[in-house]
Tab-separated table of C-alpha atoms in Angstrom:
chain	number	residue	atom	x	y	z
N	29	MET	CA	101.566	35.047	137.089
N	30	ASN	CA	104.427	36.270	134.888
N	31	SER	CA	102.405	36.131	131.728
N	32	ILE	CA	99.542	37.899	133.584
N	33	ILE	CA	101.666	40.737	134.687
N	34	ARG	CA	103.374	40.888	131.289
N	35	THR	CA	100.060	41.250	129.651
N	36	ALA	CA	98.951	44.093	131.883
N	37	VAL	CA	101.838	45.914	131.364
N	38	LEU	CA	101.572	45.700	127.639
N	39	GLY	CA	98.231	46.450	127.640
N	40	ALA	CA	98.854	49.710	129.897
N	41	ALA	CA	101.498	50.706	127.581
N	42	ALA	CA	99.048	50.221	124.656
N	43	GLY	CA	96.574	52.190	126.274
N	44	LEU	CA	98.952	55.178	127.082
N	45	VAL	CA	100.052	55.185	123.242
N	46	THR	CA	96.588	55.023	121.791
N	47	PHE	CA	94.727	57.200	124.303
N	48	PRO	CA	96.030	60.612	122.945
N	49	THR	CA	95.409	59.523	119.536
N	50	ALA	CA	91.724	58.472	120.391
N	51	ALA	CA	91.217	61.508	122.422
N	52	PHE	CA	92.210	64.017	119.804
N	53	ALA	CA	91.291	62.074	116.696
N	54	GLU	CA	88.390	64.204	116.067
N	55	SER	CA	90.275	67.382	115.730
N	56	PRO	CA	92.225	68.137	112.609
N	57	LEU	CA	94.575	70.477	114.553
N	58	ALA	CA	95.187	68.049	117.268
N	59	ASP	CA	98.485	66.878	116.219
N	60	ALA	CA	99.863	70.327	115.821
N	61	PRO	CA	102.254	71.372	114.572
N	62	SER	CA	100.760	69.942	111.227
N	63	PHE	CA	100.642	71.287	107.785
N	64	THR	CA	97.436	72.535	105.977
N	65	MET	CA	96.899	73.170	102.176
N	66	SER	CA	93.853	75.138	100.894
N	67	ILE	CA	92.550	75.598	97.516
N	68	GLY	CA	89.788	78.432	97.218
N	69	ALA	CA	87.620	80.289	94.899
N	70	GLY	CA	85.619	83.818	95.295
N	71	THR	CA	85.895	87.470	94.856
N	72	SER	CA	88.617	89.878	95.902
N	73	ALA	CA	89.427	93.540	95.548
N	74	SER	CA	92.542	95.216	94.477
N	75	SER	CA	92.785	99.072	93.809
N	76	ILE	CA	95.234	98.006	90.799
N	77	GLY	CA	92.216	98.270	88.371
N	78	TYR	CA	91.622	101.889	89.063
N	79	LEU	CA	94.931	102.926	87.739
N	80	ILE	CA	94.407	101.154	84.386
N	81	ASP	CA	92.453	104.338	83.589
N	82	PRO	CA	91.599	106.664	86.334
N	83	GLU	CA	89.226	108.597	84.809
N	84	GLN	CA	86.966	105.512	83.898
N	85	SER	CA	87.616	103.869	87.113
N	86	ILE	CA	86.361	106.999	89.133
N	87	GLY	CA	83.111	106.508	87.147
N	88	GLY	CA	82.701	102.907	88.606
N	89	SER	CA	83.527	100.859	85.429
N	90	PHE	CA	86.058	98.692	87.331
N	91	ASN	CA	84.890	95.312	88.089
N	92	ASN	CA	86.463	92.095	89.815
N	93	ARG	CA	86.103	88.936	88.360
N	94	PRO	CA	86.231	85.581	90.386
N	95	SER	CA	89.653	85.032	91.824
N	96	LEU	CA	91.530	81.862	92.689
N	97	ASN	CA	93.558	81.534	95.868
N	98	ASN	CA	95.839	78.878	97.247
N	99	ARG	CA	97.199	78.732	100.841
N	100	ILE	CA	99.819	76.583	102.520
N	101	GLY	CA	100.402	76.658	106.138
N	102	VAL	CA	101.239	75.264	109.506
N	103	THR	CA	99.021	74.799	112.424
N	104	PHE	CA	99.814	75.465	116.219
N	105	SER	CA	96.783	74.481	118.493
N	106	LYS	CA	94.138	77.002	117.484
N	107	TRP	CA	96.229	79.014	115.077
N	108	VAL	CA	97.073	78.516	111.220
N	109	LEU	CA	99.689	80.601	109.783
N	110	PHE	CA	99.853	80.709	106.085
N	111	ALA	CA	101.490	81.931	102.938
N	112	SER	CA	99.304	82.532	99.857
N	113	LEU	CA	99.387	82.640	96.225
N	114	GLY	CA	96.309	83.209	93.902
N	115	ARG	CA	95.489	85.022	90.528
N	116	ASP	CA	92.600	87.588	90.009
N	117	SER	CA	91.154	89.283	87.018
N	118	VAL	CA	90.095	92.563	86.623
N	119	ALA	CA	87.922	94.254	83.905
N	120	GLN	CA	87.895	97.881	82.844
N	121	SER	CA	86.214	99.851	80.325
N	122	VAL	CA	88.320	102.016	78.308
N	123	GLY	CA	87.279	103.980	75.216
N	124	GLY	CA	84.066	101.934	75.199
N	125	GLU	CA	86.329	98.686	74.914
N	126	SER	CA	86.440	95.946	77.658
N	127	VAL	CA	90.292	95.616	78.847
N	128	SER	CA	91.186	92.855	81.105
N	129	ALA	CA	94.469	92.595	83.388
N	130	SER	CA	95.700	89.459	85.007
N	131	VAL	CA	96.746	89.872	88.443
N	132	LEU	CA	98.885	87.677	90.582
N	133	ASN	CA	98.581	88.068	94.243
N	134	GLY	CA	100.724	86.903	97.066
N	135	GLY	CA	100.816	87.304	100.750
N	136	MET	CA	100.934	85.867	104.266
N	137	GLY	CA	98.316	85.752	107.087
N	138	ALA	CA	96.922	83.741	110.248
N	139	ARG	CA	93.828	82.175	111.195
N	140	PHE	CA	92.425	81.777	114.684
N	141	TYR	CA	89.762	79.455	115.781
N	142	MET	CA	87.307	80.574	118.232
N	143	LYS	CA	87.053	77.025	119.587
N	144	PRO	CA	88.711	73.874	118.852
N	145	LEU	CA	88.064	72.442	115.265
N	146	ARG	CA	86.199	69.052	115.497
N	147	VAL	CA	85.159	66.643	113.073
N	148	LYS	CA	81.507	67.062	111.985
N	149	LYS	CA	81.087	70.375	113.605
N	150	ALA	CA	81.127	74.104	112.461
N	151	THR	CA	83.823	76.164	113.975
N	152	PRO	CA	84.048	79.938	113.705
N	153	TYR	CA	87.215	81.740	113.176
N	154	ILE	CA	88.841	85.200	112.310
N	155	MET	CA	91.585	85.788	109.935
N	156	ALA	CA	93.896	88.474	108.804
N	157	GLN	CA	96.146	88.604	105.643
N	158	ALA	CA	98.616	91.080	104.099
N	159	PHE	CA	99.043	90.889	100.531
N	160	THR	CA	100.586	92.583	97.368
N	161	THR	CA	99.760	92.116	93.679
N	162	VAL	CA	101.532	92.177	90.269
N	163	ALA	CA	99.463	92.548	87.335
N	164	ALA	CA	100.047	92.001	83.373
N	165	LEU	CA	98.162	93.789	80.818
N	166	ASP	CA	98.267	93.237	77.053
N	167	THR	CA	96.266	95.482	75.054
N	168	GLY	CA	98.753	97.029	72.427
N	169	ASN	CA	98.343	100.444	74.116
N	170	ASP	CA	101.898	100.839	75.603
N	171	GLY	CA	100.797	103.450	77.972
N	172	LEU	CA	98.133	101.298	79.388
N	173	ASP	CA	100.260	98.297	79.547
N	174	ASP	CA	103.299	100.200	81.348
N	175	ARG	CA	101.079	101.678	83.722
N	176	ALA	CA	99.764	98.068	84.791
N	177	SER	CA	102.981	96.387	84.954
N	178	ASN	CA	104.666	99.367	86.989
N	179	THR	CA	102.232	99.579	89.607
N	180	GLN	CA	102.685	98.643	92.926
N	181	THR	CA	99.880	97.334	95.280
N	182	VAL	CA	99.589	96.212	98.898
N	183	GLY	CA	96.754	95.539	101.072
N	184	LEU	CA	95.101	94.199	104.164
N	185	LEU	CA	92.217	91.785	104.338
N	186	PRO	CA	90.613	90.977	107.855
N	187	ALA	CA	87.758	88.542	107.688
N	188	PHE	CA	85.744	86.055	109.730
N	189	GLY	CA	84.396	82.677	108.657
N	190	GLY	CA	83.561	79.204	109.496
N	191	GLU	CA	84.797	75.802	108.918
N	192	TYR	CA	83.115	72.265	108.862
N	193	ALA	CA	85.426	69.244	109.139
N	194	PHE	CA	84.427	66.089	107.434
N	195	SER	CA	87.434	64.118	108.802
N	196	ASP	CA	90.711	64.825	110.620
N	197	GLY	CA	92.102	65.557	107.179
N	198	LEU	CA	89.494	67.361	105.055
N	199	SER	CA	87.263	70.323	105.705
N	200	VAL	CA	85.447	73.088	103.752
N	201	SER	CA	85.261	76.732	105.061
N	202	GLY	CA	83.920	79.957	103.992
N	203	GLU	CA	85.114	83.496	105.023
N	204	THR	CA	83.979	86.961	104.303
N	205	GLY	CA	85.621	90.397	104.925
N	206	ILE	CA	86.558	93.920	103.917
N	207	ALA	CA	89.816	94.291	101.874
N	208	TYR	CA	91.587	97.518	101.703
N	209	SER	CA	94.247	97.934	99.198
N	210	ARG	CA	96.532	100.806	98.096
N	211	SER	CA	98.172	101.290	94.518
N	212	MET	CA	100.809	103.562	93.286
N	213	TYR	CA	102.283	103.990	89.731
N	214	ASP	CA	105.666	106.219	89.440
N	215	ASP	CA	107.172	106.226	86.344
N	216	GLY	CA	109.561	109.131	87.129
N	217	ASP	CA	107.300	111.847	85.568
N	218	ASP	CA	103.905	110.906	86.636
N	219	VAL	CA	102.959	109.558	90.025
N	220	LEU	CA	99.407	108.179	90.780
N	221	GLU	CA	98.149	106.809	93.755
N	222	VAL	CA	94.624	105.155	94.657
N	223	SER	CA	93.231	103.262	97.587
N	224	ALA	CA	90.003	101.156	97.395
N	225	THR	CA	87.811	99.175	100.035
N	226	ALA	CA	85.704	96.477	99.020
N	227	PHE	CA	83.840	93.459	100.124
N	228	SER	CA	85.619	90.097	99.798
N	229	SER	CA	84.422	86.550	100.192
N	230	ALA	CA	85.886	83.039	99.526
N	231	VAL	CA	85.350	79.198	99.804
N	232	TYR	CA	88.007	76.892	100.484
N	233	LEU	CA	88.671	73.025	100.497
N	234	ASN	CA	91.129	72.533	103.143
N	235	ILE	CA	93.577	69.429	103.586
N	236	TYR	CA	95.284	68.586	106.708
N	237	PHE	CA	98.377	66.217	106.726
């Protein structure tokens, strides 16, 4: 009889321990708080390109190139709070020649899922991110190079997207939104300001651990 009772108690205890795991195993966000890392690529917009050569930029010769963006964050139920670090490249036609600038961007943001994220299901979400950028330009033209390096840019990116989880540790997501950025150049003599609004989209590989 004692062995039967002991077995029953152990079985019940094991059930209590494993039930939460079994119940939430299909959700990467179930064991919140947890950590997540995302690697992404897509298009982005930064008004910094318009300050490389304002006259040319107003004519619309400023172009975005594919950007890389990495995020690391922490999950809380339906929320993901993250910090981002990425690299963009912008091209500008100056005097008939193509000039490229390397742009580093960093920021912080949050993602909110409209419903619980589940394995093998698509889940919609909304996202907002504030960012700033630093540009590096090496053209041999001191005026252009200084303008790029001394330009300060801040921006805001609201977006919506969807995420599909292959397992409780791996998913892919895609998002699209409108990026608003504002750049200012001030060398003590000249002050230039410009703002830009542009379409932005990206695809991410997400890892939860």
